[in-house]
Short mmCIF file of C-alpha atoms in Angstrom, two decimals:
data_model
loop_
_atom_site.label_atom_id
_atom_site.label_comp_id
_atom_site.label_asym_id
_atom_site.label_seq_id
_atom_site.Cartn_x
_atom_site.Cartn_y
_atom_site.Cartn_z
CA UNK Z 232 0.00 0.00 0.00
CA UNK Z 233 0.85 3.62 -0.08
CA UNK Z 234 3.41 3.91 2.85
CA UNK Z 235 3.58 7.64 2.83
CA UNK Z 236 1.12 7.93 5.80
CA UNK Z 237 2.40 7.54 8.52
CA UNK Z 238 6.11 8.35 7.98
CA UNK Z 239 8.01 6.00 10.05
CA UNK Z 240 11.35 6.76 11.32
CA UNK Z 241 13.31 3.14 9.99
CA UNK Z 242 15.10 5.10 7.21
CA UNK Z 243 16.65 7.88 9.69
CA UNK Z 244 17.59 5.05 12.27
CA UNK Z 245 19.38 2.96 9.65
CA UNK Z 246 21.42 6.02 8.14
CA UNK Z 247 22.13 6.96 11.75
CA UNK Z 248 23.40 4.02 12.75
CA UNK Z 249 25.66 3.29 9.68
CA UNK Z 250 26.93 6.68 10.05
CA UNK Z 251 27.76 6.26 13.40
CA UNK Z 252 29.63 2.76 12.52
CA UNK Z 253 31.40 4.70 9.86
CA UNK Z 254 32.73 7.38 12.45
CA UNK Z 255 34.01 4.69 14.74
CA UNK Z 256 35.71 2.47 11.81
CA UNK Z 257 37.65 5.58 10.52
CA UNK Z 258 38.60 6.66 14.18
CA UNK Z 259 40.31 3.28 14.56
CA UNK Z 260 41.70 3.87 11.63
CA UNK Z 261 43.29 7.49 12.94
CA UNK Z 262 44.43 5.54 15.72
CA UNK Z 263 46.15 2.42 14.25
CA UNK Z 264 48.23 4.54 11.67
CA UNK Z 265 49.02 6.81 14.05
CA UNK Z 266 50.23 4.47 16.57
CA UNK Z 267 52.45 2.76 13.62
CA UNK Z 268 54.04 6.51 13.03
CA UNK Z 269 54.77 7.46 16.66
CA UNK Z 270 54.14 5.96 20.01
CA UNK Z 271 54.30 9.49 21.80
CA UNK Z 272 51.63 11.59 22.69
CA UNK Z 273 52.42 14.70 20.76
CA UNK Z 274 50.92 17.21 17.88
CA UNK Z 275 50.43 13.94 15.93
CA UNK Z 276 47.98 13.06 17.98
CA UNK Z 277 45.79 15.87 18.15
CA UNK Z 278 43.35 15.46 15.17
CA UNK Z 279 42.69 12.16 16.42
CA UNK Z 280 42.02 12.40 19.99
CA UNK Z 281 40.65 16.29 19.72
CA UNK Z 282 39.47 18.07 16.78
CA UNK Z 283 38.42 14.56 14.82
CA UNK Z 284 35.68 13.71 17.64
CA UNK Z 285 34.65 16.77 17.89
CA UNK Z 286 34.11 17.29 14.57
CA UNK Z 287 31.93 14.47 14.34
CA UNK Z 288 29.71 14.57 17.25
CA UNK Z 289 29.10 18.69 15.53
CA UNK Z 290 27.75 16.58 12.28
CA UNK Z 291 25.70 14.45 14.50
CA UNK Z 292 21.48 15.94 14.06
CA UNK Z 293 19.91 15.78 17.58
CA UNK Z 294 16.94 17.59 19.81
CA UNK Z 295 19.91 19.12 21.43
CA UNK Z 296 22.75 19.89 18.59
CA UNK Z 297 22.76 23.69 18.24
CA UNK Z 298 22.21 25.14 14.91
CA UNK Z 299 23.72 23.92 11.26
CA UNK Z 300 25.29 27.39 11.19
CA UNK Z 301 27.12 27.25 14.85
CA UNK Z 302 28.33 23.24 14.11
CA UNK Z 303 29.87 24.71 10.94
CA UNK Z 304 31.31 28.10 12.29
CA UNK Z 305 32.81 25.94 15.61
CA UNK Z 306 34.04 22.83 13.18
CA UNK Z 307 36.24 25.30 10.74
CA UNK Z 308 37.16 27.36 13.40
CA UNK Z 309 39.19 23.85 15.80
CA UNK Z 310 40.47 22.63 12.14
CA UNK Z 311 41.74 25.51 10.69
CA UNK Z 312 43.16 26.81 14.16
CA UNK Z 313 44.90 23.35 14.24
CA UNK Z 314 45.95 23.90 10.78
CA UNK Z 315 47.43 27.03 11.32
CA UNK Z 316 49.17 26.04 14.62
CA UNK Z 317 50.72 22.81 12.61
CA UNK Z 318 51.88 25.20 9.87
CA UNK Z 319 53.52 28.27 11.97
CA UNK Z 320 55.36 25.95 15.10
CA UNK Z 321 56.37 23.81 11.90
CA UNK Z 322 55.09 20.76 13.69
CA UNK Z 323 54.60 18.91 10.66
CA UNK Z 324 51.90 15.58 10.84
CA UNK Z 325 52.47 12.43 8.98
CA UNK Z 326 48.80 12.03 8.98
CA UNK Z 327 46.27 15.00 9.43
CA UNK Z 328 43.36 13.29 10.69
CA UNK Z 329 40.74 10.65 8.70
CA UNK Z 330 37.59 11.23 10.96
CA UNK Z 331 38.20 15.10 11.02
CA UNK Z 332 38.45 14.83 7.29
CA UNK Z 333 35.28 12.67 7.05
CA UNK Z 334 32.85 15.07 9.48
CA UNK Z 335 34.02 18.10 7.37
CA UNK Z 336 32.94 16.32 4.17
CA UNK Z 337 29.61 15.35 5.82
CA UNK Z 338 29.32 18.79 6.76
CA UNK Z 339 29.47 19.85 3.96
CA UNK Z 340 26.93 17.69 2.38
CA UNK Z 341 24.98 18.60 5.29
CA UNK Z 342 25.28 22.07 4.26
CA UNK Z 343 24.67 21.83 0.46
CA UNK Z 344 21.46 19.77 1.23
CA UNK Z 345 19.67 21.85 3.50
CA UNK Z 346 16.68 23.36 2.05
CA UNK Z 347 16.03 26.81 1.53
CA UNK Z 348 18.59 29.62 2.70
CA UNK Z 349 20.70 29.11 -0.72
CA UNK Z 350 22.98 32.13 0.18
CA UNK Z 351 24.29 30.91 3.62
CA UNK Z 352 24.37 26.88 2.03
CA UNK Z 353 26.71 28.41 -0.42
CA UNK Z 354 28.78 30.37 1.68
CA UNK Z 355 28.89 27.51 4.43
CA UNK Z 356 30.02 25.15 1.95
CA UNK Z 357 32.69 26.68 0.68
CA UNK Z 358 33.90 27.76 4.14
CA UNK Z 359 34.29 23.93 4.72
CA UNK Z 360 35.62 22.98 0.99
CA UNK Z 361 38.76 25.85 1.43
CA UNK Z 362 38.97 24.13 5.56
CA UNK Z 363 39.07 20.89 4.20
CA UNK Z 364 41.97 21.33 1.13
CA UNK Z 365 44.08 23.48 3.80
CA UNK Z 366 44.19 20.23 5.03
CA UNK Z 367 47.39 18.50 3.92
CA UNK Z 368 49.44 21.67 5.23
CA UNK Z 369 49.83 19.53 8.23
CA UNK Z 370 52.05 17.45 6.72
CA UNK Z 371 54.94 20.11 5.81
CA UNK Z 372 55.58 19.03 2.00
CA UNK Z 373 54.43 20.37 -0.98
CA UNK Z 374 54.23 16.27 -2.49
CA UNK Z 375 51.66 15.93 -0.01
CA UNK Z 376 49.98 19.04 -0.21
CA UNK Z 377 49.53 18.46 -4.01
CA UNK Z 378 48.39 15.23 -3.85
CA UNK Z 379 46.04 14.94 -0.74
CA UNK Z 380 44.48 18.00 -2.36
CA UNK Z 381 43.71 15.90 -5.28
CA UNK Z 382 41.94 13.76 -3.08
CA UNK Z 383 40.68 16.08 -0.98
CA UNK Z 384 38.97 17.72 -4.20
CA UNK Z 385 37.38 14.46 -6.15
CA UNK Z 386 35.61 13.59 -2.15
CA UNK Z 387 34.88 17.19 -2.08
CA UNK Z 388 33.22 16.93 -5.26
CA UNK Z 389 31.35 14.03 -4.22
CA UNK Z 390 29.97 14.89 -1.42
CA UNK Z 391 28.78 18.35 -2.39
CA UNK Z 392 27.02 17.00 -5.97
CA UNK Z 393 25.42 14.17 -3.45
CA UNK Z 394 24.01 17.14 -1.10
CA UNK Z 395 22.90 19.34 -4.05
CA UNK Z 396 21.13 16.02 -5.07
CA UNK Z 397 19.63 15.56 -1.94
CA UNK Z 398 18.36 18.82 -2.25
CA UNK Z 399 16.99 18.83 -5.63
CA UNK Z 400 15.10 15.48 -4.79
CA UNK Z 401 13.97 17.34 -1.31
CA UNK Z 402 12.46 19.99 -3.57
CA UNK Z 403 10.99 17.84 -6.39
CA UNK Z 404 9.26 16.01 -3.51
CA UNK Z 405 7.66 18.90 -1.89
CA UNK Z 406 6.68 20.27 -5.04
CA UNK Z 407 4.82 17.20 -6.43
CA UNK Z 408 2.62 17.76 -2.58
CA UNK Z 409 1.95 21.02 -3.47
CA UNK Z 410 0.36 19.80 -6.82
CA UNK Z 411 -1.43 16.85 -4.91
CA UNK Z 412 -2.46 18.99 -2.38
CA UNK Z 413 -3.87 21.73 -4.90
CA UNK Z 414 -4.82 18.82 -7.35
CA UNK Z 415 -7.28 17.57 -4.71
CA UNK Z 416 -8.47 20.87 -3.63
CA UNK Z 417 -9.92 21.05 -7.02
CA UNK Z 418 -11.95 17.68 -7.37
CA UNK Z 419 -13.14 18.83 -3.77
CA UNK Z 420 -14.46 22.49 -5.13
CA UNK Z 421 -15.74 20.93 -8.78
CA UNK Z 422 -17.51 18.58 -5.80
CA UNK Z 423 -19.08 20.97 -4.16
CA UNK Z 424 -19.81 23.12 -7.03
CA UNK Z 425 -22.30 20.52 -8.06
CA UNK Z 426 -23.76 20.17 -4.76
CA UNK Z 427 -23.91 23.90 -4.32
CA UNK Z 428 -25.77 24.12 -7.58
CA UNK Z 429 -27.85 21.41 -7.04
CA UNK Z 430 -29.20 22.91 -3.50
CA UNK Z 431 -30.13 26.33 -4.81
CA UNK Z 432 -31.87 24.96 -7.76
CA UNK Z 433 -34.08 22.86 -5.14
CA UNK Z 434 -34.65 26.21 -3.00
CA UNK Z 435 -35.88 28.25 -5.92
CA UNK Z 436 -38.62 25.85 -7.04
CA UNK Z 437 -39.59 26.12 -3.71
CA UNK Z 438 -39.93 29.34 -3.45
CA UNK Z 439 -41.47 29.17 -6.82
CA UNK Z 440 -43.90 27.06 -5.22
CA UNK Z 441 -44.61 29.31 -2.09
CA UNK Z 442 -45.48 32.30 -4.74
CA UNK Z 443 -48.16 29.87 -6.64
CA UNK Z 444 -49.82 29.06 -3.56
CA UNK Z 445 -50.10 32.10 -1.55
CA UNK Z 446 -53.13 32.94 -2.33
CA UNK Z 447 -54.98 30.00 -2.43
CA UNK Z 448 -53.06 28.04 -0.15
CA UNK Z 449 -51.70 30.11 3.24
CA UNK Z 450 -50.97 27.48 5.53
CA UNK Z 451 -48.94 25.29 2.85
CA UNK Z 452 -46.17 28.30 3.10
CA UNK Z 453 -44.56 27.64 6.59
CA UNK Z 454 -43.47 23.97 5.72
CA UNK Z 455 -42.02 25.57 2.08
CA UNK Z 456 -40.25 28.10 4.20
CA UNK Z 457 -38.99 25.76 6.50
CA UNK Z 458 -37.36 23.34 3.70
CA UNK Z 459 -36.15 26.91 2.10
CA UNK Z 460 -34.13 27.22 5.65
CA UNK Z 461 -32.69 23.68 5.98
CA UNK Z 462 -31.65 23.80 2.38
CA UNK Z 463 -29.98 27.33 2.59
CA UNK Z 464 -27.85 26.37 5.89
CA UNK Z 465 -26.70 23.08 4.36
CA UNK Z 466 -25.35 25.19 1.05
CA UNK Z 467 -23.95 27.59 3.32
CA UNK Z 468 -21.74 25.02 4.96
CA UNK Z 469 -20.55 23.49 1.67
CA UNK Z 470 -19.98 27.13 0.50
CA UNK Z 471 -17.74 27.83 3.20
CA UNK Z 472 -15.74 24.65 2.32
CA UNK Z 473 -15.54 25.89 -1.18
CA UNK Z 474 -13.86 29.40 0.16
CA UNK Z 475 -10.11 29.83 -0.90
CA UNK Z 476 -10.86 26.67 -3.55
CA UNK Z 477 -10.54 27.30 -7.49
CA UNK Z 478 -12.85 25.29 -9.65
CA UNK Z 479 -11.13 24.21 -13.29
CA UNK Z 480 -13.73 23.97 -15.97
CA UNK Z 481 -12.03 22.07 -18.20
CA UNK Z 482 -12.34 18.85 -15.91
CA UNK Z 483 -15.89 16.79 -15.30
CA UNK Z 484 -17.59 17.32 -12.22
CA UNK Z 485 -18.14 14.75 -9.85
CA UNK Z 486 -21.74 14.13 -8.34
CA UNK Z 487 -22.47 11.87 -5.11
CA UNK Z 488 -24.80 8.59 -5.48
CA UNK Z 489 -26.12 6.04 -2.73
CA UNK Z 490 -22.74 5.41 -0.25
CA UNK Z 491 -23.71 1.78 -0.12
CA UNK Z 492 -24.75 1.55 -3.56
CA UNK Z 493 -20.79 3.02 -4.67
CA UNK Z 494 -19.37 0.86 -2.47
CA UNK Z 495 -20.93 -2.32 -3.23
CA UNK Z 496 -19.66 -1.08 -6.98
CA UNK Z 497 -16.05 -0.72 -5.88
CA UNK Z 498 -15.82 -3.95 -4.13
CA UNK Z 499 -17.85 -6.16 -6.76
CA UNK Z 500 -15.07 -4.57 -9.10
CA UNK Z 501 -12.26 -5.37 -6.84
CA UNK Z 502 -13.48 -9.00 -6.54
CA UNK Z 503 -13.86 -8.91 -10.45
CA UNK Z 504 -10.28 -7.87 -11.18
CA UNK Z 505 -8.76 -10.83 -9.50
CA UNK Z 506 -5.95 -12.16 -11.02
CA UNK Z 507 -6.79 -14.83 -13.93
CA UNK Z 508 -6.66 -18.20 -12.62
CA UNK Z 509 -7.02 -17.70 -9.39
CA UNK Z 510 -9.07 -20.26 -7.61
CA UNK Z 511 -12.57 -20.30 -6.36
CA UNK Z 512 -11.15 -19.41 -2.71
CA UNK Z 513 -10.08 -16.00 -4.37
CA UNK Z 514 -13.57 -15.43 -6.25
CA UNK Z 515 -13.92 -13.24 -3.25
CA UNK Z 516 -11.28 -11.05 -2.08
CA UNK Z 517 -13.55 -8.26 -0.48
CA UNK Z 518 -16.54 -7.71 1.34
CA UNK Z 519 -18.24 -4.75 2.26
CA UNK Z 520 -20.05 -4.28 6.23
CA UNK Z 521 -22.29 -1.61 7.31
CA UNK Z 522 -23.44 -1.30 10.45
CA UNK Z 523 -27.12 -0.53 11.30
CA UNK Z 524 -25.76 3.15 12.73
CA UNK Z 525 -23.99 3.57 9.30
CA UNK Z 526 -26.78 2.81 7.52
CA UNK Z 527 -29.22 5.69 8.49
CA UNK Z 528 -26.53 7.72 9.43
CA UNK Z 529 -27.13 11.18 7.56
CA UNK Z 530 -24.32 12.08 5.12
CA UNK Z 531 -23.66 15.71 3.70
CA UNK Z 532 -23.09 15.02 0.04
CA UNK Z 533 -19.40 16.08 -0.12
CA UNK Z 534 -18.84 13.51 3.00
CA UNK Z 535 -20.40 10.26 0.81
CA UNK Z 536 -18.19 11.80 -2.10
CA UNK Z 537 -14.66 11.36 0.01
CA UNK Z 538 -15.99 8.13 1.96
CA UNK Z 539 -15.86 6.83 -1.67
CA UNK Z 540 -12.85 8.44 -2.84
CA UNK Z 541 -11.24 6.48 0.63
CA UNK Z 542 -12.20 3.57 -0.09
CA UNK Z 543 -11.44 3.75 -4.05
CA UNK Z 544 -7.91 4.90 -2.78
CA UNK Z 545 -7.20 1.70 -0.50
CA UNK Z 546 -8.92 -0.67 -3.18
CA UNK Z 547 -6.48 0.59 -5.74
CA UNK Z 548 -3.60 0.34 -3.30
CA UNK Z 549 -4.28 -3.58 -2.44
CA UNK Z 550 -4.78 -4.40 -5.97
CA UNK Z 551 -0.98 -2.70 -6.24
CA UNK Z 552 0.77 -3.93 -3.58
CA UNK Z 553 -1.08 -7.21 -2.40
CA UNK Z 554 -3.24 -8.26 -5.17
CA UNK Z 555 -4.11 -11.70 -3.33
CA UNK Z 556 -4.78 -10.23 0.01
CA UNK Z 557 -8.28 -10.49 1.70
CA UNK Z 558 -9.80 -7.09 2.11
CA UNK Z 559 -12.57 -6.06 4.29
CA UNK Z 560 -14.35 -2.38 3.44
CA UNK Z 561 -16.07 -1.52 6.74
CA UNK Z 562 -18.49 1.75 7.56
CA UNK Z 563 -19.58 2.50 11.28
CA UNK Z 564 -21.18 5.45 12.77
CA UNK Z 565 -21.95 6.98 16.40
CA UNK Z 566 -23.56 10.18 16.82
CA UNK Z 567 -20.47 12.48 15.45
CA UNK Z 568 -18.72 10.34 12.90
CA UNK Z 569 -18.95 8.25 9.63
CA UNK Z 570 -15.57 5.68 9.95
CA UNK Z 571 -14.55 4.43 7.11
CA UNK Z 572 -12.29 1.41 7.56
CA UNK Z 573 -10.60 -0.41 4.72
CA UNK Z 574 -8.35 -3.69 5.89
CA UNK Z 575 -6.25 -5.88 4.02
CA UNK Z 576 -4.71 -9.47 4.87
CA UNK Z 577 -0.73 -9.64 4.19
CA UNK Z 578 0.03 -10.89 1.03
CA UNK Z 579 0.93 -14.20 0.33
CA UNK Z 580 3.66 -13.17 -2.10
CA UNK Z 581 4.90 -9.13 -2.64
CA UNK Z 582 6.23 -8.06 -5.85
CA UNK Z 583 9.14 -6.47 -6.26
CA UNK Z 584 7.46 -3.67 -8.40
CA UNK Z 585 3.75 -2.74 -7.58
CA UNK Z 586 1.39 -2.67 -10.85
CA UNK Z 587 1.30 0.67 -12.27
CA UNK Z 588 4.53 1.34 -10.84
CA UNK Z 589 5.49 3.07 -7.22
CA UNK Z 590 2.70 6.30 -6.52
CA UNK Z 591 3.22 7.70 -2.61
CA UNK Z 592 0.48 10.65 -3.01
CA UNK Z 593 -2.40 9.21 -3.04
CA UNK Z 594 -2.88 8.81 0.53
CA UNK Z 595 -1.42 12.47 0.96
CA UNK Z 596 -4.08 13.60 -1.55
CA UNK Z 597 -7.09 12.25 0.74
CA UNK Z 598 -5.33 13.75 3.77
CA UNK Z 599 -5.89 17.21 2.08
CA UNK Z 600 -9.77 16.04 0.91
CA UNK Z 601 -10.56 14.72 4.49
CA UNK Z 602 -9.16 17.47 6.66
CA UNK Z 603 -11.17 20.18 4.67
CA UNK Z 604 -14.14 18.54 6.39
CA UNK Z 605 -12.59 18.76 9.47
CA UNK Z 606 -12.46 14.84 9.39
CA UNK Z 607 -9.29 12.91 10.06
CA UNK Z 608 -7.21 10.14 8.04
CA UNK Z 609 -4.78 7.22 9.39
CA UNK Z 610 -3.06 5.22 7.19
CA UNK Z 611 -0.33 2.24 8.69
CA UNK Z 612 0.64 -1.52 8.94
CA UNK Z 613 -0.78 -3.97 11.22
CA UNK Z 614 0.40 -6.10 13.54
CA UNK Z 615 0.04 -9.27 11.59
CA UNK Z 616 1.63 -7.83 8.24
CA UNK Z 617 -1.57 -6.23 6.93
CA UNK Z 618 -2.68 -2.89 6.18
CA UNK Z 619 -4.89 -0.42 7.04
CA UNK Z 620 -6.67 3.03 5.89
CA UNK Z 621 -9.29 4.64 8.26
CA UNK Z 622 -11.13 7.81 8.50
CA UNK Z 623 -13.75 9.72 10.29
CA UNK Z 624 -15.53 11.87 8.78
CA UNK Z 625 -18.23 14.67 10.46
CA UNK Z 626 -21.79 13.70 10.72
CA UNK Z 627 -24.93 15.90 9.80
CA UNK Z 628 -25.61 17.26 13.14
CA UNK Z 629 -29.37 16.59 14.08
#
C-alpha cells in the first residue's frame, strides 16, 4: 500500500546508525596509523584524539545539537586553528586526521542539502571545501599538499554534488505535494460546485412554489419556508468549504450517489479484477459491512463523495501492492462520525514492483480532501503484516 502515511522513522535510524559505525571504523583507523608513526603523545595526535571527535559529534542531528550554522562556524574554526598552529610551530603531521576529514565532508553535504537559505548553504560550503583542502598543510611538503588536495577535491566533489542532489530530490518532492495537495483541492471544489448548484436549484422551485400558492393556499407556506431554511444552511456550509478553492472547468464534475450503492460497486469490481486463474477461494477477495448506525446515518453530500474516494484509494492500493490479500471495506457510525475502515490481509507473495509502478500521493491527496471537512485520516501496517486506511468523517448534526 501507499506507505507515505504515517512516515516512520526506519530510514533515519538505519542512516544513523551506519553513520555512526562509519565514524568509529575511521577513528580506529586514525588511531592504528598513528600508533604505527609514533608511540608518543604529541601534535600527531591531536586530530585524532581532539578536533576529529569533535568534529563528528558537531555533524551528528539531535533535539539538542545547536544550529547547522554554529556546528559549521565551531568545526572550521578547531580545524583551521589546528591547521594554522601545525603550519607556523612547523610541527609537521604524517597524517592530518581521517575522521576530522570525514565530518568536514559530511558537513558539507549537510550544508549543500539543506533546504532553503541558498545564500548561507553556499557560503557555508565553501567555508568547509577551502577548511578541508588546507588540510594537507599539516604534513609540511608540498608532495603531499599536491596530492592529498587531489583527493581532498574528487571527495569534495562528491559529497557536495550528493548534497545538491539531496536537495533537488527534497524539492521535487515537496513540489509534487503542493500539486497533490492543490490537485485535490480542485476535485473537492468541482464537488461541491455541483452540490452547491444542485441545493439552490431545489430552494428556488420552492420558493417558486410558495409564490403559486399564496393565495390559495396560506398554511402550505410555513413547511415551504422551513425546507427553504434547511436547504440554505446546508449550502452555506458546503460554500464555506468551497472558500479559498478554485474550480477548473475544463475537468468533469463529480456528483455523489447512494454510499452503499458506490461501495458495493467498488468492491464487486475489486473481486472482479482478481488475477486470472485464481481459484474459487479468491472469487472473493472483499466484502463490504455496514453497520445498522452507518446505515441511516445522515451524510452531507461532499462527505459520501470522500468516503468513496477512501475507499477507491485503499482498493487501488491492495490491488498494487497485495493483489491476493483479503480485504474487508467496513463503515460505522456513532452520533459524530462516519468511519470508514478499509483492511487488508498480508500478502501471500509481494512483488518487487507494484502494478502501475510506485505512486506515494495518493494517501497524501485524501489527507488534504478529508481534513477540509474537518475529518481525520490514518493510514499504517498492522500487527500481523496487513494494512490499514481509516477515516472519520463529520456527521450531519441533528
Amino acid at each position: 500500500m501507499d506507505r507515505h502515511l504515517p512516515r516512520t522513522p526506519h530510514v533515519r535510524r538505519l542512516i544513523t546508525v551506519s553513520g555512526l559505525f562509519a565514524f568509529v571504523l575511521t577513528w580506529l583507523a586514525d588511531i592504528t596509523v598513528v600508533r604505527s608513526d609514533s608511540m608518543t603523545f604529541g601534535t600527531v595526535w591531536l586530530p585524532v584524539v581532539a578536533s576529529g571527535p569533535l568534529i563528528a559529534l558537531a555533524v551528528a542531528e539531535t533535539r539538542w545539537s545547536p544550529s547547522l550554522g554554529t556546528c559549521v562556524a565551531a568545526a572550521v574554526s578547531l580545524s583551521l586553528a589546528l591547521t594554522a598552529w601545525s603550519v607556523i610551530a612547523q610541527s609537521t603531521m604524517a597524517w592530518w586526521g581521517a575522521l576530522e576529514t570525514l565530518g568536514l565532508l559530511c558537513m558539507a553535504l549537510r550544508t549543500s542539502a539543506q533546504p532553503g537559505r541558498p545564500a548561507a548553504a553556499v557560503a557555508e560550503t565553501v567555508l568547509i571545501s577551502v577548511t578541508v583542502l588546507l588540510l594537507p598543510l599539516r604534513a609540511g611538503s608540498w608532495q603531499a599538499f599536491t596530492g592529498g588536495g587531489y583527493v581532498l577535491t574528487v571527495a569534495l566533489a562528491v559529497f557536495i554534488t550528493l548534497g545538491y542532489t539531496i536537495r533537488a530530490l527534497e524539492a521535487r518532492r515537496e513540489r509534487t505535494a503542493r500539486e497533490v495537495r492543490y490537485g485535490e483541492r480542485l476535485a473537492l471544489a468541482r464537488d461541491l460546485h455541483d452540490l452547491i448548484a444542485h441545493h439552490m436549484t431545489g430552494i428556488i422551485v420552492q420558493a417558486n412554489a410558495a409564490l403559486s400558492i399564496q393565495a390559495a393556499a396560506p398554511e402550505k407556506i410555513e413547511p415551504i419556508l422551513r425546507n427553504i431554511a434547511e436547504a440554505g444552511a446546508e449550502t452555506l456550509e458546503s460554500t464555506r468549504r468551497l472558500v479559498r478553492v478554485l474550480r477548473e472547468e475544463s475537468n468533469t464534475p463529480l456528483r455523489p450517489g447512494d454510499l452503499l450503492t458506490d461501495l458495493g460497486d467498488l468492491v464487486s469490481a475489486h473481486c472482479a479484477a482478481a488475477s486470472p486463474g485464481s481459484g474459487p477461494a479468491e472469487a472473493d477477495t472483499a466484502r463490504l459491512e455496514a453497520t445498522a448506525a452507518a446505515r441511516v446515518a445522515r451524510l452531507r453530500p461532499e462527505v459520501e463523495t470522500s468516503a468513496h474516494r477512501v475507499v477507491q484509494e485503499a482498493l487501488t492500493n491492495v490491488r498494487r501492492h497485495a493483489p491476493d490479500a483479503h480485504t474487508t471495506v467496513r463503515l460505522d457510525a456513532d452520533t459524530e462520525r462516519l468511519r470508514v475502515t478499509v483492511t487488508n490481509t498480508p500478502p501471500h507473495r509481494r512483488a518487487l514492483t507494484p502494478a502501475g509502478g510506485r505512486g506515494g500521493f495518493g494517501l497524501l491527496g485524501l489527507q488534504e480532501r478529508i481534513e477540509a471537512l474537518d475529518g481525520t485520516l490514518r493510514a499504517g501496517p498492522l500487527p500481523d503484516g496487513g494494512w490499514e486506511v481509516s477515516a472519520a468523517l463529520p456527521l450531519v448534526q441533528s
